[in-house]
XYZ file of C-alpha atoms in Angstrom:
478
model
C 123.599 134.018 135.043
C 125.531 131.940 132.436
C 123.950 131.396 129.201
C 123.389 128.093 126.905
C 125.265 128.556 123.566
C 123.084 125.773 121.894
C 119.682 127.347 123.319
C 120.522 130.815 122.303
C 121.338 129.604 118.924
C 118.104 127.621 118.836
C 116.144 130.584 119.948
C 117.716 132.719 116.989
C 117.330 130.331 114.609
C 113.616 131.535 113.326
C 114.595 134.919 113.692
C 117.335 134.476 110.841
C 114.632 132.603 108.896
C 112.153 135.571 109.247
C 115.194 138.145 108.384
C 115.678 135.745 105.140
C 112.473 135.979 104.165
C 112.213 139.323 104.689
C 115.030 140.202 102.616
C 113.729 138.718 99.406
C 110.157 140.126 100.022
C 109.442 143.028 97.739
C 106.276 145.187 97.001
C 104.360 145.309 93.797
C 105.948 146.445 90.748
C 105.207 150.213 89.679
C 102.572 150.023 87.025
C 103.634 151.807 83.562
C 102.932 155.038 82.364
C 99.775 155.760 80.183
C 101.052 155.883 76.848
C 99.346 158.827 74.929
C 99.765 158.826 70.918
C 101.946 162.094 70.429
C 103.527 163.232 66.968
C 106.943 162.444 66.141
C 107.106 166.054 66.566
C 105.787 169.282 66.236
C 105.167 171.336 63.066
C 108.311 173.133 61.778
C 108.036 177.296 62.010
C 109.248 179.283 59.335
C 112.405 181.610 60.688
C 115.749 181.594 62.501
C 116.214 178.680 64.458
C 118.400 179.069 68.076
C 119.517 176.689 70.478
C 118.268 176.678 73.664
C 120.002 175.438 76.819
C 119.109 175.587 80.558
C 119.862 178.816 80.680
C 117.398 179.962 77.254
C 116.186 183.030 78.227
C 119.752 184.204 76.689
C 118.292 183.461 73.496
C 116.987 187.358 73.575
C 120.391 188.280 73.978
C 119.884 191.595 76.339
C 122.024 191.224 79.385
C 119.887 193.643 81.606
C 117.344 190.843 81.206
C 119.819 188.029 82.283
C 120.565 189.904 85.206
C 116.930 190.139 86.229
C 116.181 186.564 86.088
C 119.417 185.633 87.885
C 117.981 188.067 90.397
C 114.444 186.955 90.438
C 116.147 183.322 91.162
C 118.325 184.368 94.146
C 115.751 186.138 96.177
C 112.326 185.415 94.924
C 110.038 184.310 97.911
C 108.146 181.055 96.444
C 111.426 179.712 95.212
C 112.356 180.080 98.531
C 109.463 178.736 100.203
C 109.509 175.559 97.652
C 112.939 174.963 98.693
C 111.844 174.124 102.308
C 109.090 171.977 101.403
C 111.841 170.268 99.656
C 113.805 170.086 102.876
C 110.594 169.004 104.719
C 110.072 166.094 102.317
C 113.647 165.306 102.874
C 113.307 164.882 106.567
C 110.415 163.262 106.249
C 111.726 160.590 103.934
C 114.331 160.266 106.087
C 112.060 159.796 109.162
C 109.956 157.396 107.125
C 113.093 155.198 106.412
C 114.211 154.720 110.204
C 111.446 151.974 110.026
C 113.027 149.650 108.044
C 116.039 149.583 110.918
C 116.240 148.043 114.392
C 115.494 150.443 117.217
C 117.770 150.600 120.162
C 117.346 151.981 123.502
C 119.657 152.073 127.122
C 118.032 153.180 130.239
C 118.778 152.549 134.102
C 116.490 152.479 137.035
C 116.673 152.186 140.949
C 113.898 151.263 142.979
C 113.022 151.010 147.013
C 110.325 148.627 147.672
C 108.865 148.488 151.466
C 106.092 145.238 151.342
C 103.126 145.183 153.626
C 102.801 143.159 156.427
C 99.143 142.481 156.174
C 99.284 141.592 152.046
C 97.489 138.816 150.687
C 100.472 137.214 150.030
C 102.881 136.418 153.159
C 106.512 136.147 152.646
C 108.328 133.813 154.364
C 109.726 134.389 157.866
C 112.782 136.215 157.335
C 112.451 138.090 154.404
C 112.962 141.610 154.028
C 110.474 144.326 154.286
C 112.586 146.728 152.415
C 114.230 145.562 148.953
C 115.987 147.568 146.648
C 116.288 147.041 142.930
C 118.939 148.597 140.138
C 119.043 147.867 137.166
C 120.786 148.522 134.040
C 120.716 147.827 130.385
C 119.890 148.057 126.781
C 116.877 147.158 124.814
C 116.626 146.419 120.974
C 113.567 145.667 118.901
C 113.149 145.286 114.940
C 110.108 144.360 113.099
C 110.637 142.249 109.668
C 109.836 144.018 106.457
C 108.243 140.345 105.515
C 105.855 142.019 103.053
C 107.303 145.046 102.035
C 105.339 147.197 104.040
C 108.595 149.463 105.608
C 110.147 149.468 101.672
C 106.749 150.762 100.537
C 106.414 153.390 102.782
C 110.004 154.883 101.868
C 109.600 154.729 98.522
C 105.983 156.614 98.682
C 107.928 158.970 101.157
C 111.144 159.386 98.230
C 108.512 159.753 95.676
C 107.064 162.491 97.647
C 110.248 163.739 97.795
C 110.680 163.914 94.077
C 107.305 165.015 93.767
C 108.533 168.324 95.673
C 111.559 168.748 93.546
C 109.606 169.099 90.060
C 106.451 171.771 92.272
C 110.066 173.851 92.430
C 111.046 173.464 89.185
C 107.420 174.179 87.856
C 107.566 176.940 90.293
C 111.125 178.347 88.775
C 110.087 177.988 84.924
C 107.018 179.875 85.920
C 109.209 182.790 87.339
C 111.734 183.053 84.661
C 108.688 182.956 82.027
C 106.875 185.987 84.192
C 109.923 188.249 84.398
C 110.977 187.810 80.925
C 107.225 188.496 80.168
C 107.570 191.623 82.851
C 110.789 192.887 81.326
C 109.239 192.782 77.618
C 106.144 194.212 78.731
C 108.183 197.585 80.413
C 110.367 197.804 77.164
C 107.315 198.062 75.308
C 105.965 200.711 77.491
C 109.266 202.564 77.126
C 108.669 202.685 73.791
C 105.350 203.480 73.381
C 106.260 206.648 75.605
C 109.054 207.285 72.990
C 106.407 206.970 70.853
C 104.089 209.245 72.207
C 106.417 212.083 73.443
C 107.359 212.226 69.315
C 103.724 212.758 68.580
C 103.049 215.649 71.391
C 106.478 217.624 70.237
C 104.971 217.270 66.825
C 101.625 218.441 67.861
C 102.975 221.539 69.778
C 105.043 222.542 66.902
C 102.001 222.450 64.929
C 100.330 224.668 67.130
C 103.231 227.229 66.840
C 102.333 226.925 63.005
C 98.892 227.011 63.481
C 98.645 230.229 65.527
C 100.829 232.099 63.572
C 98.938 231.202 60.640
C 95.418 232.041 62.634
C 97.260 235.340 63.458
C 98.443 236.198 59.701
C 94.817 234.736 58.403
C 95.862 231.809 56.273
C 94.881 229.262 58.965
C 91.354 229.012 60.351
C 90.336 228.746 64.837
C 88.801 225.523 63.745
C 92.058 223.333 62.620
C 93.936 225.411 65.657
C 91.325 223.953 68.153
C 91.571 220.369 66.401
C 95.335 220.098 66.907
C 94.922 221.314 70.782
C 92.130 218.621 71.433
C 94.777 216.109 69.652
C 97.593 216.919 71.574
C 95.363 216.832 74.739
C 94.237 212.940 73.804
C 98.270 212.092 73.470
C 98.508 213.728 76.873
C 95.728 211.130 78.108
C 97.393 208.097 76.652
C 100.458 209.232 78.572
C 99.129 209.012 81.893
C 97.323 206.113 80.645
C 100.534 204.239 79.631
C 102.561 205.457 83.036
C 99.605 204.170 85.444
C 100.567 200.722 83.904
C 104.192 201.149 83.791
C 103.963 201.870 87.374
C 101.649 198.158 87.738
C 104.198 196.241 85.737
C 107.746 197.924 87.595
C 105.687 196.823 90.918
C 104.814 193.516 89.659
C 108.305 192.666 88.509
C 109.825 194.012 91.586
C 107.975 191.657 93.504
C 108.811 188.344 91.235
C 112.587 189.712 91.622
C 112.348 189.554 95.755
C 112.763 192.806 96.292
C 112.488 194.755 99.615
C 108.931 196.429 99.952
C 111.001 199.833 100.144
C 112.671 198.782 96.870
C 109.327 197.884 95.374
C 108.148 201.283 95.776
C 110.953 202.733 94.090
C 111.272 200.367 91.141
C 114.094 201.270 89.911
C 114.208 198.205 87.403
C 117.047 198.210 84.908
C 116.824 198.702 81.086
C 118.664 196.937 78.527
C 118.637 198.588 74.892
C 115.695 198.095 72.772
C 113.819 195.523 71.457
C 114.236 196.264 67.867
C 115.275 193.555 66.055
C 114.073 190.984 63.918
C 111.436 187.794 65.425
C 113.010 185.506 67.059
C 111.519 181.408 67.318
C 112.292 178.301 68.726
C 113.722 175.394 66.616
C 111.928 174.025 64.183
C 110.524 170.512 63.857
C 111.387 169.546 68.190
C 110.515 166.101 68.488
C 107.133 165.805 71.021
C 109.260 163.514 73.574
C 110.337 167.725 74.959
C 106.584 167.959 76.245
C 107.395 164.821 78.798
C 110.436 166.924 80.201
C 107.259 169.648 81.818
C 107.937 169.981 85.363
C 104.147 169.221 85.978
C 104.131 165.750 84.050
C 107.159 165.005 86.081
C 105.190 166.099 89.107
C 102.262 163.723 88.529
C 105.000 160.854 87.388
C 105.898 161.464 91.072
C 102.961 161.583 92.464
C 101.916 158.203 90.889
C 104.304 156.803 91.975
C 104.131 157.346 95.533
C 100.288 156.560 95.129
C 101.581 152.670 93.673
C 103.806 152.634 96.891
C 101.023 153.157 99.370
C 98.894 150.317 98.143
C 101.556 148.439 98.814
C 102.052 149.805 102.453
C 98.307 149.432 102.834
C 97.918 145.640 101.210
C 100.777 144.543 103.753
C 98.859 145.624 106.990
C 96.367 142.858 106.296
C 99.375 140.419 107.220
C 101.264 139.279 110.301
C 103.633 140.968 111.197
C 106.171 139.723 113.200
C 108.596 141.297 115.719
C 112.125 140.720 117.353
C 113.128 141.509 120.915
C 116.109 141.214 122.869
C 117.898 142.648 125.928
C 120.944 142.575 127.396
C 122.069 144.174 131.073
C 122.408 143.863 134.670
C 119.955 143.616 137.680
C 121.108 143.368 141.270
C 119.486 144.101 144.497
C 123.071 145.960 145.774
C 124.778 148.587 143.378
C 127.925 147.058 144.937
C 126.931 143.836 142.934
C 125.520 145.582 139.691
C 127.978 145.078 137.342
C 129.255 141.639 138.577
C 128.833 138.442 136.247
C 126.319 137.069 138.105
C 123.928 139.913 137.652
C 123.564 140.194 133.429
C 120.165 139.416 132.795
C 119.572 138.582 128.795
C 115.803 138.427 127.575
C 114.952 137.165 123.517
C 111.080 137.569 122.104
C 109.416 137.084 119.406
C 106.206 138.171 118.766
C 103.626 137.735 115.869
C 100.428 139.186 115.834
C 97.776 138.916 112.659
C 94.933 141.712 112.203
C 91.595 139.441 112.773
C 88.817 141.531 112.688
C 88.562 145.276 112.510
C 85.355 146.193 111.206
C 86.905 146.320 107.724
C 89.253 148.923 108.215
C 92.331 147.411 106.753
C 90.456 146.087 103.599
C 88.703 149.864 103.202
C 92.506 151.236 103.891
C 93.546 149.155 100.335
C 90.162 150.183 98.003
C 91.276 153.891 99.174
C 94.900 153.791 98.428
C 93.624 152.194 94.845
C 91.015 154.754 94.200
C 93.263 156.855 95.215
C 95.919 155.486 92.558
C 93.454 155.660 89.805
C 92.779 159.393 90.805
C 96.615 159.795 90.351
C 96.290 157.916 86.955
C 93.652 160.320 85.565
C 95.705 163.450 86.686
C 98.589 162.069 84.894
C 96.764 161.418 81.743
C 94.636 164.709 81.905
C 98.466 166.790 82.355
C 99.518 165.185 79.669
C 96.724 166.149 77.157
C 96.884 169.404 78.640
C 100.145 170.140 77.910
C 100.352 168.621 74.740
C 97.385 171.056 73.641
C 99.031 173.716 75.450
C 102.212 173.378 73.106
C 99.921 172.861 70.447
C 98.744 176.323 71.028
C 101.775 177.785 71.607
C 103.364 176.879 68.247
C 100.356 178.436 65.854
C 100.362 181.605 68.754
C 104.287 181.958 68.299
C 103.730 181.493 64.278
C 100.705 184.158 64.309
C 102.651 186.633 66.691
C 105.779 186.823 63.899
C 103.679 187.448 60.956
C 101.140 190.183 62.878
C 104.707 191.776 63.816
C 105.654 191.931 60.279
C 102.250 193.258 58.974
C 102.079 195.916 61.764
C 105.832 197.322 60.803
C 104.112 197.449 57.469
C 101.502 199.200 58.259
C 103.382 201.541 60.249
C 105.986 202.254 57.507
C 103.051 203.136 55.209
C 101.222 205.557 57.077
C 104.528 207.144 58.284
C 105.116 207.795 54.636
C 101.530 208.801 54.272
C 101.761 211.073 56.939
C 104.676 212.692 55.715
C 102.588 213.201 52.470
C 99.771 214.759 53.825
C 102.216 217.016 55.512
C 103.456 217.807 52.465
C 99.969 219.025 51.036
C 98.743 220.554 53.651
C 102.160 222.888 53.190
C 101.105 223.165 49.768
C 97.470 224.207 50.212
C 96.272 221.066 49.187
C 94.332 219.889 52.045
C 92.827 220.416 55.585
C 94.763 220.093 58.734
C 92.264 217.983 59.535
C 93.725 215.530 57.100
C 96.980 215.615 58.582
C 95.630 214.500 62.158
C 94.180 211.917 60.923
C 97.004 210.772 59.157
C 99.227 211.191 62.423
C 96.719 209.941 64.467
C 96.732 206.551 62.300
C 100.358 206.948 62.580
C 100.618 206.755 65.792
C 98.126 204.225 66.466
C 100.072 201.973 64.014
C 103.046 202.702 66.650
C 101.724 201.405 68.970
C 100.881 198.614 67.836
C 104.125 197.472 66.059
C 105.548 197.943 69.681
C 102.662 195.580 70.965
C 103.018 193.004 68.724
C 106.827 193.067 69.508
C 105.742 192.442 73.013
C 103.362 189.691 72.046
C 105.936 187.724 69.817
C 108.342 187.801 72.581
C 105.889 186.865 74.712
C 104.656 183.653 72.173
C 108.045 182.181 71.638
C 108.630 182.652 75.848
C 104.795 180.961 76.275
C 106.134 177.951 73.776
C 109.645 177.449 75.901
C 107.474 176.994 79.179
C 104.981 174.800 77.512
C 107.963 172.958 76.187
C 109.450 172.832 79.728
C 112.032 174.885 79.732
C 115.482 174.700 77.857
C 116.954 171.231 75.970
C 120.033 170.489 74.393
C 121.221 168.317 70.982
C 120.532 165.010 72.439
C 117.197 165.837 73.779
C 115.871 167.233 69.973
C 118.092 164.241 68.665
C 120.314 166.172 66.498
């Protein structure tokens, strides 16, 4: 069948008109960001300043530690788990955006018709009872993006996208801060055992002392029996402190992504002490860090997909129109299929306009809006969150450093008092009572230096997370 240039053309025309139109069609512009009123930045800190870059847990400088995080990164299982949903997204952005292209189809058929003889419709004398039909072809439809609907939709899908890329990240800063908060928690238990195991071989030489003296008369049963019921109480705090070593090995173990076998063993590598002066972040960071959070970026995202959809949902309550066309051959003999005479070419276009649907379209757009403004409020509510969690992490990192200092303080005092009282009880100058107590304070004090090591470390890793992570010079402005 031969086909009319000029009423092809005419038949095409509108749909070039409609693909115009289309082209320049675009959905509603994103609406801005709430604009909080944050500081210029945040109060300097007394102390050594450091740089911090992506990789700022190097900032503690203790390369068992690196090698745990680089670990916990390779192998740990929500990392991994994030990373599909990131995939996921992917594919599903990229399934979302096939829309917004012509779909194309081929197919072939072959039929055997055998007509009835008593129908209600007679054929004319002569015609065959038995017809065959074949046909091949291929069929091609698009629907015009006239109001943005298709462009919506992928952007809301990309958006999504995004919106999985900063859960991993938030996911990721989370881990690093736990193991580094893991690692410094099991270097303070090593040294509280240090700590402890000091204090029991002091207490059993004591009791060497002691019963020697009880033996020669000089010493009384009384200060023999104190000493034992010490050294059983440093005895306690030892299984104490290894039932919670055990908890925190296991607990880092797991963050690292470590076989359940593994996990049982914990065999989780040391670096050298933690002795050393306070570290802190740099003073005087400009607030613009706290909008680099992985969760402000993840409601950013999640806005913004939010703004996209009421722009997919506003453009179903307009026509939509639709282009068809298709091209191949149809002959009653196969011998005849793919002659000139049997190409068969059919062009649509279709329109159709929602009319009435008991309000579903218009309840579909106050939805989408509401569900924008929801969106909106989670954004704003991040942001003051984070803003007072930095808040409180810069007076928690300040506190942490100067409870350090006073609790080396206190320890060096009452080491040198304990000596002292040593010293007189040697002399005859006081009870062995005395000297526990000055021992036990001691050791208490110990302790607690070690703890509030922990803690500081713990403050200035609490104020990089709230910060988001690591920055470099042009991000601080410097």
């Amino acid at each position: 069948m031969a086909t009319d240039p000029m009423r092809l053309g005419r038949a095409l025309l509108p749909a070039a008109l409609l693909s115009l139109l289309a082209a320049c069609a675009t959905p509603g512009a994103t609406p801005p960001r709430p604009v909080i009123d944050l500081p210029l930045a945040w109060p300097a800190q007394e102390g050594a300043e450091v740089p911090l870059d992506a990789h700022w847990w190097r900032l503690f400088e203790d390369p068992a530690l690196d090698a745990l995080v680089d670990e916990a990164l390779a192998a740990n299982g929500d990392l991994a788990i994030a990373a599909e949903r990131i995939e996921q997204a992917r594919l599903q952005a990229g399934i979302v955006d096939t829309d917004r292209y012509p779909s194309v189809s081929g197919g072939a058929s072959s039929t055997r018709n055998r007509r009835s003889l008593e129908g209600s419709v007679q054929q004319p004398a002569g015609t065959p009872r038995i017809q065959n039909t074949h046909q091949i072809g291929i069929e091609a439809s698009y629907e015009l993006d006239l109001w943005g609907r298709y462009r919506a939709a992928s952007e809301a899908a990309r958006a999504d996208l995004l919106a999985t890329q900063w859960a991993r990240e938030g996911i990721r800063l989370s881990l690093i801060a736990n193991v580094i908060d893991s690692y410094h928690a099991l270097r303070a238990a090593d040294a509280s055992k240090l700590a402890l195991q000091r204090t029991l071989a002091g207490r059993d030489d004591a009791l060497d002392l002691l019963a020697r003296r009880v033996q020669a008369g000089t010493a009384s049963e009384f200060d023999l029996n104190q000493t034992r019921a010490e050294r059983v109480a440093v005895i306690t705090q030892q299984a104490a402190l290894d039932s919670d070593t055990a908890a925190v090995e296991a607990r880092l173990a797991t963050l690292l992504g470590r076989s359940p076998r593994a996990i049982l063993q914990a065999d989780i590598q040391r670096g050298r002490g933690i002795e050393r002066l306070p570290l802190q972040v740099p003073a005087g960071l400009p607030s613009e860090l706290l909008l680099r959070r992985p969760d402000l970026r993840l409601a950013e995202a999640r806005l913004a997909a939010a703004d996209a959809r009421i722009v997919e949902a506003r453009a179903l309550l307009y026509p939509s129109i639709s282009l068809t066309a298709a091209f191949g051959q149809e002959s009653a003999t196969l011998s005849k299929l793919l002659t000139s005479g049997a190409n068969v070419i059919n062009l649509g276009l279709g329109l159709t306009q929602p009319i009435w649907n008991a309000g579903r379209l218009q309840k579909n757009v106050a939805l989408t809006e509401s569900q924008r403004r929801e969106q909106l409020l989670a954004y704003d509510q991040a942001l003051r969150a984070a803003f007072g969690d930095v808040q409180t992490a810069v007076a928690a990192q300040g506190a942490a450093t100067r409870i350090l200092e006073s609790e080396r303080m206190r320890a060096d005092i009452l080491r040198d008092t304990a000596r002292q009282a040593g010293l007189r009880f040697d002399a005859g100058l006081t009870s062995r009572l005395e000297v526990l107590d000055a021992e036990r304070n001691l050791l208490q004090a110990e302790l607690a230096a070690i703890n509030a090591e922990a803690a500081q470390r713990t403050a200035v890793t609490s104020l990089v997370r709230a910060l988001g992570g690591g920055w470099d010079a042009a991000a601080t402005g410097n």
